[in-house]
CSV table of C-alpha atoms and ligand atoms in Angstrom, one decimal:
chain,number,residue,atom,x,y,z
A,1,UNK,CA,-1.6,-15.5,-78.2
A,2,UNK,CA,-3.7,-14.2,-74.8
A,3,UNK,CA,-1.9,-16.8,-73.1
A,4,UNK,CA,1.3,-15.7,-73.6
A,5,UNK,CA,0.3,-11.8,-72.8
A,6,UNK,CA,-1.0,-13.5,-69.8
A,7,UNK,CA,1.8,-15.4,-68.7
A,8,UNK,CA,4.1,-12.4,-69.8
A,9,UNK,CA,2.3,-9.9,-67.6
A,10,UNK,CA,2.7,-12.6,-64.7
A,11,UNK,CA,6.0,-12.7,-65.2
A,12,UNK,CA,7.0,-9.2,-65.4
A,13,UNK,CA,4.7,-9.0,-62.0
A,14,UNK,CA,6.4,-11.7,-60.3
A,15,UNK,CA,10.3,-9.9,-61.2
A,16,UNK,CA,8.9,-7.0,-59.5
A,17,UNK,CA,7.5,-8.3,-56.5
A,18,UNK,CA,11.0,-10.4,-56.1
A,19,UNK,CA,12.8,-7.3,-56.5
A,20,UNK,CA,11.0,-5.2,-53.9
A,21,UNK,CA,12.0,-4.3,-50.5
A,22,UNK,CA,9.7,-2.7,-48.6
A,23,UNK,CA,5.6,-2.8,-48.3
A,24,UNK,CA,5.2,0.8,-50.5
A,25,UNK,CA,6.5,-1.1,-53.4
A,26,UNK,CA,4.2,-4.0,-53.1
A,27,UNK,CA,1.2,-1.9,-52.7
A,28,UNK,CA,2.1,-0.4,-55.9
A,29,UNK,CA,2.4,-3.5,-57.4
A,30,UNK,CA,-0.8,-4.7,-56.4
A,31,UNK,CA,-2.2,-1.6,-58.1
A,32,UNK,CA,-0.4,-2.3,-60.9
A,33,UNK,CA,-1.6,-5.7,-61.6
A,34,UNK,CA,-4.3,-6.5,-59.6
A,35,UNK,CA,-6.2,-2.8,-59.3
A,36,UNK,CA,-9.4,-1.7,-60.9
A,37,UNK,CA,-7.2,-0.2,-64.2
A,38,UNK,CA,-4.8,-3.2,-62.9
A,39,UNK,CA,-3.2,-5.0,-66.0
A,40,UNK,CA,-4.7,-8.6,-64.5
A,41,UNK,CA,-7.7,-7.1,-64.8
A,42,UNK,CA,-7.8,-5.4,-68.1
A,43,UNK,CA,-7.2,-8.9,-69.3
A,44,UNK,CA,-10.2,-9.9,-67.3
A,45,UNK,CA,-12.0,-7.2,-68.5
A,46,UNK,CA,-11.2,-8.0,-72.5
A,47,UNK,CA,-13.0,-11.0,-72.2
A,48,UNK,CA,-16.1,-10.0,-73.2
A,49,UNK,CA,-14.4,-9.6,-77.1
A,50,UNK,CA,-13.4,-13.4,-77.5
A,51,UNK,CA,-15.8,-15.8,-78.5
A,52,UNK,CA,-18.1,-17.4,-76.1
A,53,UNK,CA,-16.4,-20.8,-76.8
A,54,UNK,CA,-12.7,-18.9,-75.8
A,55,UNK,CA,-13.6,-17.2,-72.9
A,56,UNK,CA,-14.0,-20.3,-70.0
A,57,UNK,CA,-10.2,-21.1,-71.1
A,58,UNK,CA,-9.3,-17.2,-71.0
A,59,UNK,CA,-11.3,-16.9,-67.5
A,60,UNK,CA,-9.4,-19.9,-66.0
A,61,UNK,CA,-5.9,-18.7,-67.7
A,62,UNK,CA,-6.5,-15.0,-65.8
A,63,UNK,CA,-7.7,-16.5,-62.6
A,64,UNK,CA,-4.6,-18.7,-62.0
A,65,UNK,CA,-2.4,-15.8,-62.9
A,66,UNK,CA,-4.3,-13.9,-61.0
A,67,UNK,CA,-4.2,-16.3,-57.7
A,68,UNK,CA,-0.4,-16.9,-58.0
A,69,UNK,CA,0.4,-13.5,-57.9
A,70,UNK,CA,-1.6,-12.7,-54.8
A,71,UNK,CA,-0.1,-15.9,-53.4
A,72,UNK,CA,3.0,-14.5,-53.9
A,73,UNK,CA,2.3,-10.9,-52.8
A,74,UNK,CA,1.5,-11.7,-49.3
A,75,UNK,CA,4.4,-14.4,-48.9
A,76,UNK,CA,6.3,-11.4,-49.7
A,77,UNK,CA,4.3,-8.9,-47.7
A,78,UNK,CA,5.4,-11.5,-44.7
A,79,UNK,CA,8.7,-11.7,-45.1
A,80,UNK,CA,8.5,-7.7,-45.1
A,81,UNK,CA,6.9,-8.0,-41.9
A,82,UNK,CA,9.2,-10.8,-40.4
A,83,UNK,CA,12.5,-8.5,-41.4
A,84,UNK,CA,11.3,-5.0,-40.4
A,85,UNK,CA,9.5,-6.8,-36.8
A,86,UNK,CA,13.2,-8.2,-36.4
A,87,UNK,CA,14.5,-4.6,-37.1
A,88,UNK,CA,12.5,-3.5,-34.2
A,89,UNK,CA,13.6,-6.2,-31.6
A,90,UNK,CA,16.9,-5.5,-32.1
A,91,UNK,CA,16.8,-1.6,-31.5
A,92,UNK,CA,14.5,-2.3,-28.8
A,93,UNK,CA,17.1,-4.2,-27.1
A,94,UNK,CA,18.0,-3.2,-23.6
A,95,UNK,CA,21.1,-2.6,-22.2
A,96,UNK,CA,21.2,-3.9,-18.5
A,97,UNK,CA,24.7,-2.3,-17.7
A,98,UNK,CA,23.6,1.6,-18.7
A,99,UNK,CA,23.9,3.3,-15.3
A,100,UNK,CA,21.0,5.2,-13.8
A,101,UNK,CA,20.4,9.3,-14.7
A,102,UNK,CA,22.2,10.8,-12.0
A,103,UNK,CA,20.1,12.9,-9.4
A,104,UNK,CA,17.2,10.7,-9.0
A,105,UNK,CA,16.2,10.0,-5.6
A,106,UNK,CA,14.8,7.0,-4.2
A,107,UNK,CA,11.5,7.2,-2.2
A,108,UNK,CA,11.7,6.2,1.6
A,109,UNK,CA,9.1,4.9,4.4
A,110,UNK,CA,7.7,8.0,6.7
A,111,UNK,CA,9.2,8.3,10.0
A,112,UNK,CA,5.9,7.3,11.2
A,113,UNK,CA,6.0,4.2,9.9
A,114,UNK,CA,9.4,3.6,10.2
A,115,UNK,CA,8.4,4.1,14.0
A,116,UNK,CA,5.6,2.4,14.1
A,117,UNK,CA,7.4,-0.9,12.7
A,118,UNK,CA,10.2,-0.3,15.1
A,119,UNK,CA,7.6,-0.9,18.2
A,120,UNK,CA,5.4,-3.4,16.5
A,121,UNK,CA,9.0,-5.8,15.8
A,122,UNK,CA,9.8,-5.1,19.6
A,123,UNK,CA,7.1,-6.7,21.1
A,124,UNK,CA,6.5,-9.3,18.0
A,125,UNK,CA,9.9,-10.4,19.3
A,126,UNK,CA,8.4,-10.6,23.1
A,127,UNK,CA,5.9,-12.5,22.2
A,128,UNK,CA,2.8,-10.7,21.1
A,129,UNK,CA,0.5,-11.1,18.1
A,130,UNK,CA,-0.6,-8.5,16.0
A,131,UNK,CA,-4.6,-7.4,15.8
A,132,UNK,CA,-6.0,-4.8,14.0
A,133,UNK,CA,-9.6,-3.4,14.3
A,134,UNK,CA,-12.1,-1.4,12.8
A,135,UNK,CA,-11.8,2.6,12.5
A,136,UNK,CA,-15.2,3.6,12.2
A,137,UNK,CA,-16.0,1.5,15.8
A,138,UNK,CA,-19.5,1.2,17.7
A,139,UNK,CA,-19.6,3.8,20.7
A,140,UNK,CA,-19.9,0.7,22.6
A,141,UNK,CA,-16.5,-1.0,21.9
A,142,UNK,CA,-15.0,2.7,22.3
A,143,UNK,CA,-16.5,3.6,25.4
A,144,UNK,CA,-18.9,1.6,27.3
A,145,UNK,CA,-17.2,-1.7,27.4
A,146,UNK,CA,-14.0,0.0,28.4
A,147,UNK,CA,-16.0,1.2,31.8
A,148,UNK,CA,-16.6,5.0,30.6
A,149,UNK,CA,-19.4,6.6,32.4
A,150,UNK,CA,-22.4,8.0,29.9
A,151,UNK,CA,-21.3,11.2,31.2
A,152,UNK,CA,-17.7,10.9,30.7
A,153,UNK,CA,-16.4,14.3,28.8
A,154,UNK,CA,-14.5,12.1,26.3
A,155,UNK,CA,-17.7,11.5,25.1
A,156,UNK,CA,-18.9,15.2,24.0
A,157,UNK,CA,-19.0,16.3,20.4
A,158,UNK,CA,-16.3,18.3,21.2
A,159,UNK,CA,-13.6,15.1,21.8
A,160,UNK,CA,-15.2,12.4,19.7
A,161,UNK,CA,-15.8,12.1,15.5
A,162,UNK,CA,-19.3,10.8,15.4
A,163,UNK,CA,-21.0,9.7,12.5
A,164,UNK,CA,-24.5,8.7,13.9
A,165,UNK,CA,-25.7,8.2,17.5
A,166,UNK,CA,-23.9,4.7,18.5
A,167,UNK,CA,-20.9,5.6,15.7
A,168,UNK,CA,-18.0,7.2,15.6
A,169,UNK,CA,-14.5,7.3,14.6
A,170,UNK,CA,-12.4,5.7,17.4
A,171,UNK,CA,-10.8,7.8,19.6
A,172,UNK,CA,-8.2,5.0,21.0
A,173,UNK,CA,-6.6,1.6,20.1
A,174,UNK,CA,-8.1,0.7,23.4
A,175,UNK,CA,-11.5,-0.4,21.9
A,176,UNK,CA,-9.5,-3.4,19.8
A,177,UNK,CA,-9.3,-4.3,23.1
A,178,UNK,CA,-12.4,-5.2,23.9
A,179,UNK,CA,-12.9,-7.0,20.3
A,180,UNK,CA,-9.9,-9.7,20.9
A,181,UNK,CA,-11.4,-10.3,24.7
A,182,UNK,CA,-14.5,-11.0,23.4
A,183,UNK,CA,-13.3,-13.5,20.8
A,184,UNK,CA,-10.2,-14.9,21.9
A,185,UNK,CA,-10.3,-16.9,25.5
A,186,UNK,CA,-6.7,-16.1,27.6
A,187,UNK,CA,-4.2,-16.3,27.5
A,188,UNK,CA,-3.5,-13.2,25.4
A,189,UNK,CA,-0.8,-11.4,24.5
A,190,UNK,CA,-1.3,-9.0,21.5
A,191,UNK,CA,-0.9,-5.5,20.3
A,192,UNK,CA,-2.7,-3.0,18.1
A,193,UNK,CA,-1.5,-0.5,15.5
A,194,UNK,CA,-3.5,2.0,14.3
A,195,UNK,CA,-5.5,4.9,13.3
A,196,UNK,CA,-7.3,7.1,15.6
A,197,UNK,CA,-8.9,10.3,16.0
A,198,UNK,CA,-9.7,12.9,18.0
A,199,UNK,CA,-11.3,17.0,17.3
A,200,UNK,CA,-8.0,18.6,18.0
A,201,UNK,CA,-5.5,19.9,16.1
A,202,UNK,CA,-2.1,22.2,17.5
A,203,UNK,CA,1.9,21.5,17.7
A,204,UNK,CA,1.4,18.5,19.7
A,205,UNK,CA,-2.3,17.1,18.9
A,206,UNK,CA,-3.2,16.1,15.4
A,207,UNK,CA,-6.8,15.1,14.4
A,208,UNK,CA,-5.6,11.6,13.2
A,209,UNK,CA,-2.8,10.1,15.2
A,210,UNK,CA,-1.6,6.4,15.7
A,211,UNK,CA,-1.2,4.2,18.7
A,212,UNK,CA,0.0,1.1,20.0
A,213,UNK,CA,-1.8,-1.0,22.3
A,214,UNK,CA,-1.2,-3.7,24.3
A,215,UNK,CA,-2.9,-6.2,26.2
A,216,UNK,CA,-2.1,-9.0,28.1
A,217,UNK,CA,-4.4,-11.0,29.8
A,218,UNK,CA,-3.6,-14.9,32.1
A,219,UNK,CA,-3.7,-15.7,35.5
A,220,UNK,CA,-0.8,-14.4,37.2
A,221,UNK,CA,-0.1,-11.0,35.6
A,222,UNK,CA,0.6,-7.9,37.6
A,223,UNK,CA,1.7,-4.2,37.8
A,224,UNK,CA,5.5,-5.5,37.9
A,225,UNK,CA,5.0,-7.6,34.7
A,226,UNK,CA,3.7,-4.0,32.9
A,227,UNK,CA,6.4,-2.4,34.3
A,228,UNK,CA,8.8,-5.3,33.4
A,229,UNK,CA,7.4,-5.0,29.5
A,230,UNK,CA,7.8,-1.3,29.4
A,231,UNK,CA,11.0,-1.0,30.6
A,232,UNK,CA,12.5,-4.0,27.9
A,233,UNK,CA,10.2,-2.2,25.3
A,234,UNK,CA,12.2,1.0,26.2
A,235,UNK,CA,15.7,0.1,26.3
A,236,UNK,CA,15.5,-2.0,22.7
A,237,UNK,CA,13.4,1.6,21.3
A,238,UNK,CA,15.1,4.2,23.4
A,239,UNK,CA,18.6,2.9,24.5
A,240,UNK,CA,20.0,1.0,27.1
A,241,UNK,CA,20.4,3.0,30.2
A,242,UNK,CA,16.6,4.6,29.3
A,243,UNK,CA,14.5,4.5,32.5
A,244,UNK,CA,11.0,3.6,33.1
A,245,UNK,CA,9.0,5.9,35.9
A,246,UNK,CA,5.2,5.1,36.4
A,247,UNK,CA,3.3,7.8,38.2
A,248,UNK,CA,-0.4,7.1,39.6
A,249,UNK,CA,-3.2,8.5,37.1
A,250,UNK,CA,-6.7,7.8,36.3
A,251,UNK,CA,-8.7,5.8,33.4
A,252,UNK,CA,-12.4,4.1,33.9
A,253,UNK,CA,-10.5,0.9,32.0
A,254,UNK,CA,-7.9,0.5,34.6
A,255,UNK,CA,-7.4,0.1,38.1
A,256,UNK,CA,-4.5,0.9,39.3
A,257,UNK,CA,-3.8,3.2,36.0
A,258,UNK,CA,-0.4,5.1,35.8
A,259,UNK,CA,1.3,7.6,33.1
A,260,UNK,CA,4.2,6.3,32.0
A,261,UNK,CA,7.4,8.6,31.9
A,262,UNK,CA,11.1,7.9,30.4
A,263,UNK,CA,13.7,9.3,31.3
A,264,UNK,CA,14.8,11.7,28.7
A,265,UNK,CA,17.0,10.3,26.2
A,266,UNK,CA,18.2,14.0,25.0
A,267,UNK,CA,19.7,15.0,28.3
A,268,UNK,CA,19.9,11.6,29.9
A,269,UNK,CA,18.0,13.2,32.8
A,270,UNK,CA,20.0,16.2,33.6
A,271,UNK,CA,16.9,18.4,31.8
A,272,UNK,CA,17.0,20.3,28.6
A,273,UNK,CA,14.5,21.4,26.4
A,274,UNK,CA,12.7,18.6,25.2
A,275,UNK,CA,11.7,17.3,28.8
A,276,UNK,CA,11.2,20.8,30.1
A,277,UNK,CA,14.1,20.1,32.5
A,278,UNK,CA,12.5,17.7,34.4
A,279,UNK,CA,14.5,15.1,32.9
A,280,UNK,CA,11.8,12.8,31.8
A,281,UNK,CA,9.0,12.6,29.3
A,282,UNK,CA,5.6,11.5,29.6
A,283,UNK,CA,5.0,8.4,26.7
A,284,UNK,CA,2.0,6.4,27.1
A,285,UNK,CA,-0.5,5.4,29.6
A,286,UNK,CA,-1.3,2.2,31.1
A,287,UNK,CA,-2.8,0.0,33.9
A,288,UNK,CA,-4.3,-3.1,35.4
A,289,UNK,CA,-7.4,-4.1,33.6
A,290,UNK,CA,-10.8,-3.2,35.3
A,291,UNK,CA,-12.3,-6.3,36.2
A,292,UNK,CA,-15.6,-4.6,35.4
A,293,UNK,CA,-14.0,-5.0,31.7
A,294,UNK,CA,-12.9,-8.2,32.3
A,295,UNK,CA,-16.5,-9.2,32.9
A,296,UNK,CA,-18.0,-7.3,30.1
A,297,UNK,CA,-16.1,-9.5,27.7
A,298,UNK,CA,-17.1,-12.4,29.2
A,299,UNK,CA,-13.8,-13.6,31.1
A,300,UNK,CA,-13.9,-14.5,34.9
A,301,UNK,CA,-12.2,-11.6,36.5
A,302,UNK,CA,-11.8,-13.8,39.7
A,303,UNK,CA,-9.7,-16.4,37.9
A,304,UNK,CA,-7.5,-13.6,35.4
A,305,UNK,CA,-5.5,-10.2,35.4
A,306,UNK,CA,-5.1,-8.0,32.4
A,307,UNK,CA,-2.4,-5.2,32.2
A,308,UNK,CA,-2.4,-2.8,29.3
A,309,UNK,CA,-1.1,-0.1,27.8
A,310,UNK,CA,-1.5,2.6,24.8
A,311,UNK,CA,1.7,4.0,23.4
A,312,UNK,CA,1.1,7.4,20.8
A,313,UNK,CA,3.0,6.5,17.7
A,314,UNK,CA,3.9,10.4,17.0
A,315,UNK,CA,4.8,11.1,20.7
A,316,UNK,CA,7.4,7.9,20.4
A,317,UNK,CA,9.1,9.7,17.1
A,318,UNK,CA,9.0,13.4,18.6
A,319,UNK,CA,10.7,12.0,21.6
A,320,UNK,CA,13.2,10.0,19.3
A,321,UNK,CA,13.9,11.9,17.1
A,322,UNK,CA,13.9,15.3,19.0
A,323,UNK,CA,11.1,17.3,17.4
A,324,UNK,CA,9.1,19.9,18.7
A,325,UNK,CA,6.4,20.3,16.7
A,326,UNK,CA,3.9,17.4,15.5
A,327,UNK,CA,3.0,18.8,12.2
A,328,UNK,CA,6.5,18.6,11.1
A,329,UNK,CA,5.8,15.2,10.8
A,330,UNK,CA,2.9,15.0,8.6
A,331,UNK,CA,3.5,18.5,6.2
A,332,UNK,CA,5.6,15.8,3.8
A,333,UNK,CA,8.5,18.4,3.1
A,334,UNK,CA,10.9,16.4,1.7
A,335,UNK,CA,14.1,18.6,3.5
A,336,UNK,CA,12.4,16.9,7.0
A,337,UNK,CA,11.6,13.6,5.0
A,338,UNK,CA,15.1,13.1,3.6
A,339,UNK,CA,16.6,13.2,7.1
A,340,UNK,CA,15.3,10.2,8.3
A,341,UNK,CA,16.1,7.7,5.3
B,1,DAH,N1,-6.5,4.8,25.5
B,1,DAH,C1,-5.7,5.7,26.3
B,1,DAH,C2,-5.6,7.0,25.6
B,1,DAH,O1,-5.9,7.1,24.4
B,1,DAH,C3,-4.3,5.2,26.5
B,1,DAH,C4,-4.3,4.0,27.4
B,1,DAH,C5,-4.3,4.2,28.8
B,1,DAH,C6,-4.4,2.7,26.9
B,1,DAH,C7,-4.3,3.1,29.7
B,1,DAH,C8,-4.4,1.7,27.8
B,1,DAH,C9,-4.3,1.8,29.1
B,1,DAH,O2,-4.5,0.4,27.3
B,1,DAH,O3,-4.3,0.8,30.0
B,1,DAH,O4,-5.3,8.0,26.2
């Protein structure tokens, strides 16, 4: 008689759990059946009033019943799963061909940078490698290798970022300079980007600003082949009919040194504003390697020539690009930014 309640109950359980849908119902089933007041377990529980001979049979009869249904309960539960894990998949679903919220905008490189690639892929496509160097430099690849007296003023406080006696924050691309010469034997050819960093701070002087340099060093370079370079460099920056003026100046790195001047690309050298009607614009400074650098880097200053120059990353754009005031260029405002995408 206990065996057929049993296998009645199981039944009834096993219609319900075939009939349910979702995991609510099954949870409620497994009270139902297989909970503390479950009706499994009252059967379990009434054990104790059949005689000691009945009850192994009665514990085995419940204990199957008992497995089955929780057999069944989570094949169920699964299948729950499966479908409603399905569900989500497809309403997840993306739709490739929706078109984009309108009035996004796109992000674009800084002028800066679009600049400073524009000069780097000129002379990559003359022939020059790129080197990089360290930012936080030794006074001595900043200034003493490069021929600057102890007592040169670019060496005060008041010009130079130091961080301890013999460290600072370079003050020009000029030092990388002395790093490639003293581990690469001629001939070289390479340029520098990068960061450097000087006290001052108004509409045409920024504390951190960027420059260019450029060294080549073999046995037959002169003045005419830095003039040669400069002039290419500024007809594929500038335009075409830019010209190319040197005019004698002074650094302790070079001898001859010049300032470099272009003629002004606004007024095509009539003068206007930007050149301050002179009709040309000073962009960079450069020279003949001082063999007294040569020598400090270990390379036979009787046998090679070095020419170099450094080019201001921010003086290139202002001059492009016609702007008066250096900031402009680093505020981020994104009415400036947007104009140069
Ligand atoms: N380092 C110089 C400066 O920051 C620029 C410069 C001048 C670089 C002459 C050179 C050079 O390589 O030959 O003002």
């Amino acid at each position: 008689m206990l065996k057929a309640k049993i296998d009645g109950i199981q039944e009834a359980c096993l219609l319900e759990i075939n009939n349910a849908s979702d995991l609510q119902q099954i949870n409620a089933i497994k009270i139902k059946y297989l909970g503390r007041n479950g009706e499994i377990t009252a059967v379990l529980k009434s054990i104790k009033e059949a005689s000691v001979a009945e009850r192994p049979q009665i514990g085995k009869w419940v204990n199957d019943a008992q497995k089955l249904v929780e057999g069944i309960i989570a094949d169920k539960e699964n299948s729950i799963q499966e479908i409603l894990k399905q569900k989500r998949t497809e309403e997840e679903t993306l739709d490739v061909t929706l078109s984009l919220p309108q009035g996004r905008s796109i992000g674009a490189l800084n002028p800066l940078t679009l600049i400073k690639n524009d000069i780097t892929d000129i002379f990559i496509r003359m022939g020059f490698e790129v080197k990089d160097g360290p930012e936080i430099e030794f006074e001595y690849y900043n200034f003493t290798a490069l021929n600057i007296p102890k007592d040169h003023p670019s060496r005060n406080n008041s010009d130079t970022f130091y961080i301890s006696d013999n460290l600072l924050l370079r003050t020009q691309t000029s030092a990388v300079q002395v790093h490639v010469m003293k581990s690469q034997r001629p001939p070289i050819r390479i340029i520098c980007p990068g960061k450097v960093y000087r006290p001052d701070d108004d509409a045409t002087h920024s504390p951190m600003f960027q420059q260019i340099e450029g060294l080549v060093v073999d046995t037959t370079v002169t003045l005419r082949d830095l003039k040669s370079i400069l002039e290419e460099f500024a007809r594929l920056f500038f335009s075409e009919t830019t010209k190319v003026r040197f005019r004698p100046s002074y650094f302790p790195f070079t001898e001859p040194s010049v300032e470099v001047d272009l003629s002004c690309n606004k007024c095509g050298g009539a003068g206007c504003n930007l050149c301050k009607s002179t009709g040309w614009i000073e962009l960079l400074g450069a020279g003949v390697v001082h063999p007294n650098v040569l020598e400090e880097c270990g390379i036979d200053s009787s046998k090679y020539k070095g020419i170099a120059f450094g080019i201001g990353v921010e003086r290139a754009a202002m001059i492009k690009y016609g702007i008066h005031d250096m900031r402009l260029l680093f505020d981020n405002d994104i009415r400036i930014l947007k104009q140069f995408k």
